[in-house]
């Protein structure tokens, strides 16, 4: 994809629907349904806050969405790098291995990470190889568009070159401006307790890490980049506000047929659940008004119910009932949930 203007992208993402079953030996003893609980998530009107939520423990962690730039997979043998698409970030392959070569950002093929979480939609792609001696990087320099800040202003461009230490397997990122200025190297920790480990181009690896351990959360409330379509069917990327799954441990499905109050565990077990990261996504709120002018309001789709099977194999049902707080300010997703 050649990006001429920020609002005139044409990008085709091939989405891979990730579905699977829990292990056969995972037997969850049915429990008496829990009470219906109501939760308000504080994203703020400018959507600057990301929040990790657990059905069992409530809000686990929250932080500013610009506190990190890159995330890395922590599974053994997987070094996939993910952009912070809550900031509208993009990556472009250069085909250049010499980090000292000045690079231009114009005319590059810019891509963002697919919101479904599929590795086929990963913008940076597989930057490492494996052989009998272990893992090593391919050496390509990658351009990064750091996206926009909370006020919609560009955060600038960088070039990066990921590296793997051949002895320890530790990952580091060589970073500079496209012209080579401000070169530095940052270590990129990979905490196996987490789904991802994160890194800030400005401040290095946060301590503690931005994302909580994988076994402690189910849903992430955040902005993220996804593909929308005009009335004529033309695709374009857009920042949306929604919910992403802990997609290696949690599964979910949408039901628009049965009333929330009538959904029980037996019914939930008949549904096809998915690990797709954006299966809950952003469409639980309806947009009212003119998007182009910005004069819009949101209405929660309270007749939509999401069924979620969490990290412990427990079923929950949830529905969104508002996107505003008691003062009428947007950015406060409100939902009801109940353990089945």
Short mmCIF file of C-alpha atoms in Angstrom, two decimals:
data_model
loop_
_atom_site.label_atom_id
_atom_site.label_comp_id
_atom_site.label_asym_id
_atom_site.label_seq_id
_atom_site.Cartn_x
_atom_site.Cartn_y
_atom_site.Cartn_z
CA UNK A 1 0.00 0.00 0.00
CA UNK A 2 1.37 3.41 -0.94
CA UNK A 3 0.25 6.10 1.43
CA UNK A 4 -0.19 9.41 -0.37
CA UNK A 5 -2.54 11.04 2.12
CA UNK A 6 -3.38 9.84 5.59
CA UNK A 7 -7.10 9.66 4.85
CA UNK A 8 -6.74 7.99 1.45
CA UNK A 9 -5.31 4.60 2.26
CA UNK A 10 -6.25 1.51 0.39
CA UNK A 11 -5.32 -1.55 2.36
CA UNK A 12 -6.63 -5.05 2.18
CA UNK A 13 -6.27 -7.11 5.32
CA UNK A 14 -6.75 -10.83 5.16
CA UNK A 15 -8.29 -11.75 8.49
CA UNK A 16 -7.67 -15.11 10.01
CA UNK A 17 -10.44 -16.19 12.37
CA UNK A 18 -8.71 -17.95 15.21
CA UNK A 19 -10.91 -20.54 16.83
CA UNK A 20 -10.02 -23.46 19.04
CA UNK A 21 -11.22 -25.54 21.94
CA UNK A 22 -9.96 -25.82 25.48
CA UNK A 23 -8.10 -29.01 26.34
CA UNK A 24 -10.35 -32.04 26.85
CA UNK A 25 -9.02 -32.53 30.38
CA UNK A 26 -10.13 -29.02 31.40
CA UNK A 27 -13.32 -29.84 33.27
CA UNK A 28 -15.09 -26.84 34.77
CA UNK A 29 -17.64 -27.71 37.45
CA UNK A 30 -20.85 -25.72 36.81
CA UNK A 31 -21.58 -23.13 39.47
CA UNK A 32 -24.66 -21.25 40.55
CA UNK A 33 -24.99 -18.12 38.36
CA UNK A 34 -23.56 -14.99 39.88
CA UNK A 35 -25.28 -11.67 40.37
CA UNK A 36 -25.55 -9.15 37.55
CA UNK A 37 -22.82 -6.56 38.06
CA UNK A 38 -22.33 -3.16 36.44
CA UNK A 39 -18.89 -1.77 35.54
CA UNK A 40 -17.82 1.65 34.23
CA UNK A 41 -14.46 1.80 32.41
CA UNK A 42 -12.76 5.20 32.44
CA UNK A 43 -11.16 5.79 29.04
CA UNK A 44 -11.71 9.60 29.35
CA UNK A 45 -13.24 11.79 26.60
CA UNK A 46 -9.95 11.80 24.64
CA UNK A 47 -9.63 8.00 25.04
CA UNK A 48 -6.11 8.24 26.48
CA UNK A 49 -6.52 5.45 29.03
CA UNK A 50 -6.12 1.72 28.36
CA UNK A 51 -7.68 -0.61 30.92
CA UNK A 52 -7.21 -4.35 31.49
CA UNK A 53 -10.24 -6.05 33.03
CA UNK A 54 -10.91 -9.42 34.67
CA UNK A 55 -14.43 -10.77 35.21
CA UNK A 56 -13.28 -12.27 38.50
CA UNK A 57 -11.22 -9.38 39.87
CA UNK A 58 -12.50 -6.27 38.09
CA UNK A 59 -10.06 -3.66 36.78
CA UNK A 60 -6.58 -5.17 36.98
CA UNK A 61 -4.48 -2.37 35.51
CA UNK A 62 -4.74 0.86 33.54
CA UNK A 63 -2.36 3.35 32.00
CA UNK A 64 -1.83 5.96 29.34
CA UNK A 65 -1.94 4.49 25.85
CA UNK A 66 1.19 6.40 24.76
CA UNK A 67 3.39 4.75 27.40
CA UNK A 68 4.63 2.17 24.86
CA UNK A 69 5.35 1.84 21.13
CA UNK A 70 6.17 -1.80 20.43
CA UNK A 71 5.08 -5.09 21.97
CA UNK A 72 6.83 -8.43 21.52
CA UNK A 73 5.44 -11.94 21.78
CA UNK A 74 6.76 -13.87 24.76
CA UNK A 75 6.06 -17.42 23.59
CA UNK A 76 9.11 -19.64 23.06
CA UNK A 77 10.52 -19.20 19.56
CA UNK A 78 8.14 -16.36 18.65
CA UNK A 79 9.61 -12.86 18.26
CA UNK A 80 6.66 -11.17 16.55
CA UNK A 81 6.63 -7.40 17.06
CA UNK A 82 3.31 -5.55 17.34
CA UNK A 83 2.71 -1.84 16.87
CA UNK A 84 0.75 0.22 19.36
CA UNK A 85 -2.13 0.82 16.97
CA UNK A 86 -3.99 2.78 19.66
CA UNK A 87 -1.67 5.57 18.46
CA UNK A 88 -2.37 4.98 14.73
CA UNK A 89 1.13 3.57 14.19
CA UNK A 90 2.42 2.12 10.91
CA UNK A 91 5.48 0.25 9.66
CA UNK A 92 7.18 0.06 6.26
CA UNK A 93 9.77 -2.40 4.98
CA UNK A 94 12.82 -0.78 3.39
CA UNK A 95 14.77 -3.72 2.00
CA UNK A 96 17.87 -2.01 3.46
CA UNK A 97 20.25 -3.75 5.86
CA UNK A 98 22.76 -0.92 6.38
CA UNK A 99 21.46 1.06 9.35
CA UNK A 100 23.66 4.06 8.50
CA UNK A 101 21.85 4.71 5.19
CA UNK A 102 19.53 7.79 5.43
CA UNK A 103 15.96 6.87 4.56
CA UNK A 104 13.01 8.77 3.09
CA UNK A 105 9.48 8.22 4.36
CA UNK A 106 7.67 9.32 1.19
CA UNK A 107 6.52 6.66 -1.27
CA UNK A 108 6.81 3.77 1.18
CA UNK A 109 4.24 0.98 1.56
CA UNK A 110 2.84 1.64 5.01
CA UNK A 111 0.89 -0.99 6.92
CA UNK A 112 -0.75 -1.28 10.32
CA UNK A 113 -1.42 -4.40 12.38
CA UNK A 114 -4.73 -6.13 11.68
CA UNK A 115 -7.05 -5.69 14.65
CA UNK A 116 -8.05 -9.38 14.61
CA UNK A 117 -4.59 -10.28 15.95
CA UNK A 118 -3.68 -12.61 13.08
CA UNK A 119 0.02 -12.88 12.33
CA UNK A 120 -0.81 -12.74 8.63
CA UNK A 121 -1.95 -9.17 9.29
CA UNK A 122 1.16 -8.21 11.26
CA UNK A 123 2.81 -5.15 9.68
CA UNK A 124 6.44 -5.91 10.57
CA UNK A 125 6.17 -9.63 9.91
CA UNK A 126 8.74 -12.30 10.61
CA UNK A 127 12.04 -10.46 11.01
CA UNK A 128 13.98 -13.47 12.33
CA UNK A 129 15.02 -16.91 11.11
CA UNK A 130 15.93 -20.14 12.87
CA UNK A 131 18.54 -22.77 12.06
CA UNK A 132 20.54 -25.41 13.90
CA UNK A 133 22.49 -22.77 15.80
CA UNK A 134 19.44 -20.90 17.07
CA UNK A 135 17.58 -17.71 16.16
CA UNK A 136 18.96 -14.69 14.34
CA UNK A 137 17.60 -11.51 12.80
CA UNK A 138 17.39 -10.95 9.04
CA UNK A 139 18.93 -7.51 9.48
CA UNK A 140 16.35 -5.40 7.65
CA UNK A 141 15.85 -1.79 8.69
CA UNK A 142 12.16 -0.96 9.22
CA UNK A 143 10.60 2.49 9.14
CA UNK A 144 8.09 3.34 11.84
CA UNK A 145 5.41 6.03 11.69
CA UNK A 146 4.79 6.71 15.38
CA UNK A 147 1.23 7.81 14.69
CA UNK A 148 -0.53 10.65 16.49
CA UNK A 149 -0.74 11.96 20.03
CA UNK A 150 -3.87 12.66 22.08
CA UNK A 151 -4.40 15.94 20.22
CA UNK A 152 -4.08 14.32 16.80
CA UNK A 153 -0.60 15.71 16.10
CA UNK A 154 2.06 13.55 14.34
CA UNK A 155 4.56 11.87 16.66
CA UNK A 156 7.20 11.59 13.94
CA UNK A 157 9.18 8.82 12.25
CA UNK A 158 11.94 6.45 13.33
CA UNK A 159 13.87 3.62 11.79
CA UNK A 160 14.51 0.45 13.76
CA UNK A 161 16.59 -2.69 13.39
CA UNK A 162 15.62 -5.56 15.73
CA UNK A 163 18.45 -7.82 16.87
CA UNK A 164 18.75 -11.15 18.69
CA UNK A 165 21.79 -12.00 20.81
CA UNK A 166 23.05 -15.34 19.42
CA UNK A 167 24.14 -16.60 22.85
CA UNK A 168 21.37 -15.45 25.18
CA UNK A 169 18.51 -14.99 22.72
CA UNK A 170 17.85 -11.53 24.22
CA UNK A 171 16.24 -8.98 21.92
CA UNK A 172 17.35 -5.38 21.43
CA UNK A 173 16.14 -2.64 19.10
CA UNK A 174 18.49 -0.28 17.29
CA UNK A 175 16.70 3.05 16.86
CA UNK A 176 17.37 6.34 15.08
CA UNK A 177 15.63 9.03 13.12
CA UNK A 178 15.33 8.25 9.40
CA UNK A 179 18.38 10.45 8.69
CA UNK A 180 20.43 8.59 11.32
CA UNK A 181 20.29 11.19 14.10
CA UNK A 182 19.77 10.23 17.76
CA UNK A 183 20.89 6.63 17.34
CA UNK A 184 20.53 4.38 20.38
CA UNK A 185 19.94 0.76 21.36
CA UNK A 186 17.22 -0.36 23.77
CA UNK A 187 16.92 -3.78 25.37
CA UNK A 188 13.55 -5.47 24.88
CA UNK A 189 12.66 -7.81 27.80
CA UNK A 190 10.43 -10.82 27.14
CA UNK A 191 8.52 -11.71 30.30
CA UNK A 192 7.02 -15.21 29.77
CA UNK A 193 4.28 -14.47 32.35
CA UNK A 194 2.80 -11.89 29.98
CA UNK A 195 1.03 -12.15 26.65
CA UNK A 196 3.28 -9.33 25.39
CA UNK A 197 6.20 -7.34 26.74
CA UNK A 198 6.27 -3.66 25.77
CA UNK A 199 8.87 -1.02 24.91
CA UNK A 200 8.79 2.76 24.63
CA UNK A 201 11.04 4.40 22.05
CA UNK A 202 11.43 7.34 24.45
CA UNK A 203 11.84 5.61 27.81
CA UNK A 204 12.81 2.01 27.12
CA UNK A 205 11.03 -0.91 28.75
CA UNK A 206 8.57 0.23 31.45
CA UNK A 207 8.96 -1.22 34.93
CA UNK A 208 6.52 -2.58 35.79
CA UNK A 209 5.45 -3.67 32.35
CA UNK A 210 2.41 -1.93 30.84
CA UNK A 211 0.40 -5.10 30.31
CA UNK A 212 -0.41 -7.27 33.37
CA UNK A 213 0.46 -10.99 33.43
CA UNK A 214 -1.61 -13.04 30.96
CA UNK A 215 -3.31 -15.06 33.70
CA UNK A 216 -4.82 -11.97 35.35
CA UNK A 217 -6.97 -10.34 32.66
CA UNK A 218 -9.67 -11.10 30.11
CA UNK A 219 -10.44 -7.87 28.20
CA UNK A 220 -8.52 -4.76 27.15
CA UNK A 221 -10.48 -1.52 26.74
CA UNK A 222 -8.56 0.71 24.32
CA UNK A 223 -8.50 2.59 21.07
CA UNK A 224 -7.03 0.64 18.14
CA UNK A 225 -6.67 0.94 14.39
CA UNK A 226 -8.97 -1.07 12.17
CA UNK A 227 -10.33 -1.03 8.64
CA UNK A 228 -13.61 0.73 7.93
CA UNK A 229 -15.43 1.31 4.64
CA UNK A 230 -17.01 4.34 3.00
CA UNK A 231 -20.57 4.29 1.68
CA UNK A 232 -19.13 3.32 -1.71
CA UNK A 233 -17.15 0.41 -0.25
CA UNK A 234 -13.71 2.05 -0.25
CA UNK A 235 -11.57 0.79 2.68
CA UNK A 236 -9.75 3.20 4.97
CA UNK A 237 -8.01 2.82 8.37
CA UNK A 238 -9.57 4.49 11.37
CA UNK A 239 -9.04 4.77 15.12
CA UNK A 240 -11.92 3.15 16.99
CA UNK A 241 -12.69 2.72 20.69
CA UNK A 242 -13.44 -0.81 21.72
CA UNK A 243 -12.51 -4.04 23.45
CA UNK A 244 -9.81 -6.58 22.62
CA UNK A 245 -9.51 -10.14 23.98
CA UNK A 246 -6.68 -11.79 25.84
CA UNK A 247 -6.65 -13.88 22.70
CA UNK A 248 -4.53 -16.85 23.73
CA UNK A 249 -6.60 -17.65 26.84
CA UNK A 250 -10.05 -16.12 26.32
CA UNK A 251 -12.81 -16.87 23.79
CA UNK A 252 -15.98 -14.96 22.94
CA UNK A 253 -19.04 -14.84 20.69
CA UNK A 254 -21.72 -12.27 19.86
CA UNK A 255 -25.41 -13.11 20.17
CA UNK A 256 -28.06 -10.71 18.83
CA UNK A 257 -31.05 -13.07 19.00
CA UNK A 258 -31.73 -13.98 22.61
CA UNK A 259 -32.52 -11.38 25.33
CA UNK A 260 -29.74 -10.89 27.87
CA UNK A 261 -31.89 -12.05 30.80
CA UNK A 262 -32.76 -15.34 29.07
CA UNK A 263 -29.20 -16.43 28.24
CA UNK A 264 -27.93 -19.23 30.49
CA UNK A 265 -24.91 -21.54 30.51
CA UNK A 266 -26.64 -24.24 28.46
CA UNK A 267 -27.32 -21.71 25.72
CA UNK A 268 -23.79 -20.29 25.90
CA UNK A 269 -22.31 -23.76 25.37
CA UNK A 270 -24.15 -24.06 22.04
CA UNK A 271 -22.36 -21.04 20.56
CA UNK A 272 -19.20 -21.10 18.46
CA UNK A 273 -16.56 -19.16 20.39
CA UNK A 274 -13.56 -17.45 18.83
CA UNK A 275 -10.10 -16.33 19.94
CA UNK A 276 -10.23 -13.49 17.40
CA UNK A 277 -8.76 -10.49 19.21
CA UNK A 278 -11.39 -7.98 18.09
CA UNK A 279 -14.43 -10.28 18.29
CA UNK A 280 -16.03 -7.84 20.77
CA UNK A 281 -14.49 -4.85 19.03
CA UNK A 282 -16.20 -1.46 18.75
CA UNK A 283 -19.60 -2.04 17.11
CA UNK A 284 -21.43 -2.46 20.43
CA UNK A 285 -22.04 1.28 20.20
CA UNK A 286 -24.02 2.85 17.38
CA UNK A 287 -22.86 6.14 15.86
CA UNK A 288 -25.47 8.86 15.46
CA UNK A 289 -24.76 11.97 13.36
CA UNK A 290 -22.19 13.03 10.76
CA UNK A 291 -18.77 11.39 11.20
CA UNK A 292 -17.08 13.78 8.74
CA UNK A 293 -18.09 16.85 10.75
CA UNK A 294 -17.43 15.23 14.11
CA UNK A 295 -20.94 16.07 15.30
CA UNK A 296 -21.81 12.61 16.58
CA UNK A 297 -23.16 10.81 19.60
CA UNK A 298 -23.09 7.15 20.59
CA UNK A 299 -25.82 4.76 21.66
CA UNK A 300 -24.97 1.41 23.24
CA UNK A 301 -26.39 -1.68 21.49
CA UNK A 302 -27.93 -2.99 24.71
CA UNK A 303 -29.75 -5.78 22.87
CA UNK A 304 -26.43 -7.33 21.85
CA UNK A 305 -24.96 -9.90 24.25
CA UNK A 306 -21.37 -11.13 24.26
CA UNK A 307 -20.62 -14.57 25.69
CA UNK A 308 -17.11 -14.92 27.06
CA UNK A 309 -15.26 -18.00 28.28
CA UNK A 310 -12.48 -16.68 30.46
CA UNK A 311 -9.03 -17.93 31.46
CA UNK A 312 -10.51 -20.34 34.02
CA UNK A 313 -13.07 -21.78 31.59
CA UNK A 314 -15.96 -19.94 33.26
CA UNK A 315 -18.75 -18.51 31.11
CA UNK A 316 -19.87 -14.91 31.41
CA UNK A 317 -22.43 -12.87 29.52
CA UNK A 318 -22.03 -9.14 29.08
CA UNK A 319 -23.84 -6.30 27.35
CA UNK A 320 -23.02 -2.62 26.98
CA UNK A 321 -25.57 -0.15 28.29
CA UNK A 322 -23.84 3.24 27.90
CA UNK A 323 -20.79 5.11 26.62
CA UNK A 324 -21.24 8.21 28.80
CA UNK A 325 -20.76 8.95 32.49
CA UNK A 326 -23.27 10.68 34.77
CA UNK A 327 -22.03 14.09 33.59
CA UNK A 328 -22.74 13.20 29.96
CA UNK A 329 -19.08 12.89 28.98
CA UNK A 330 -18.15 10.23 26.42
CA UNK A 331 -15.36 7.70 26.90
CA UNK A 332 -16.89 5.78 29.81
CA UNK A 333 -18.02 2.36 28.47
CA UNK A 334 -20.58 0.93 30.88
CA UNK A 335 -21.58 -2.72 30.78
CA UNK A 336 -23.43 -5.37 32.75
CA UNK A 337 -22.08 -8.89 33.20
CA UNK A 338 -23.02 -12.09 34.96
CA UNK A 339 -21.25 -15.40 35.52
CA UNK A 340 -23.36 -18.23 34.09
#
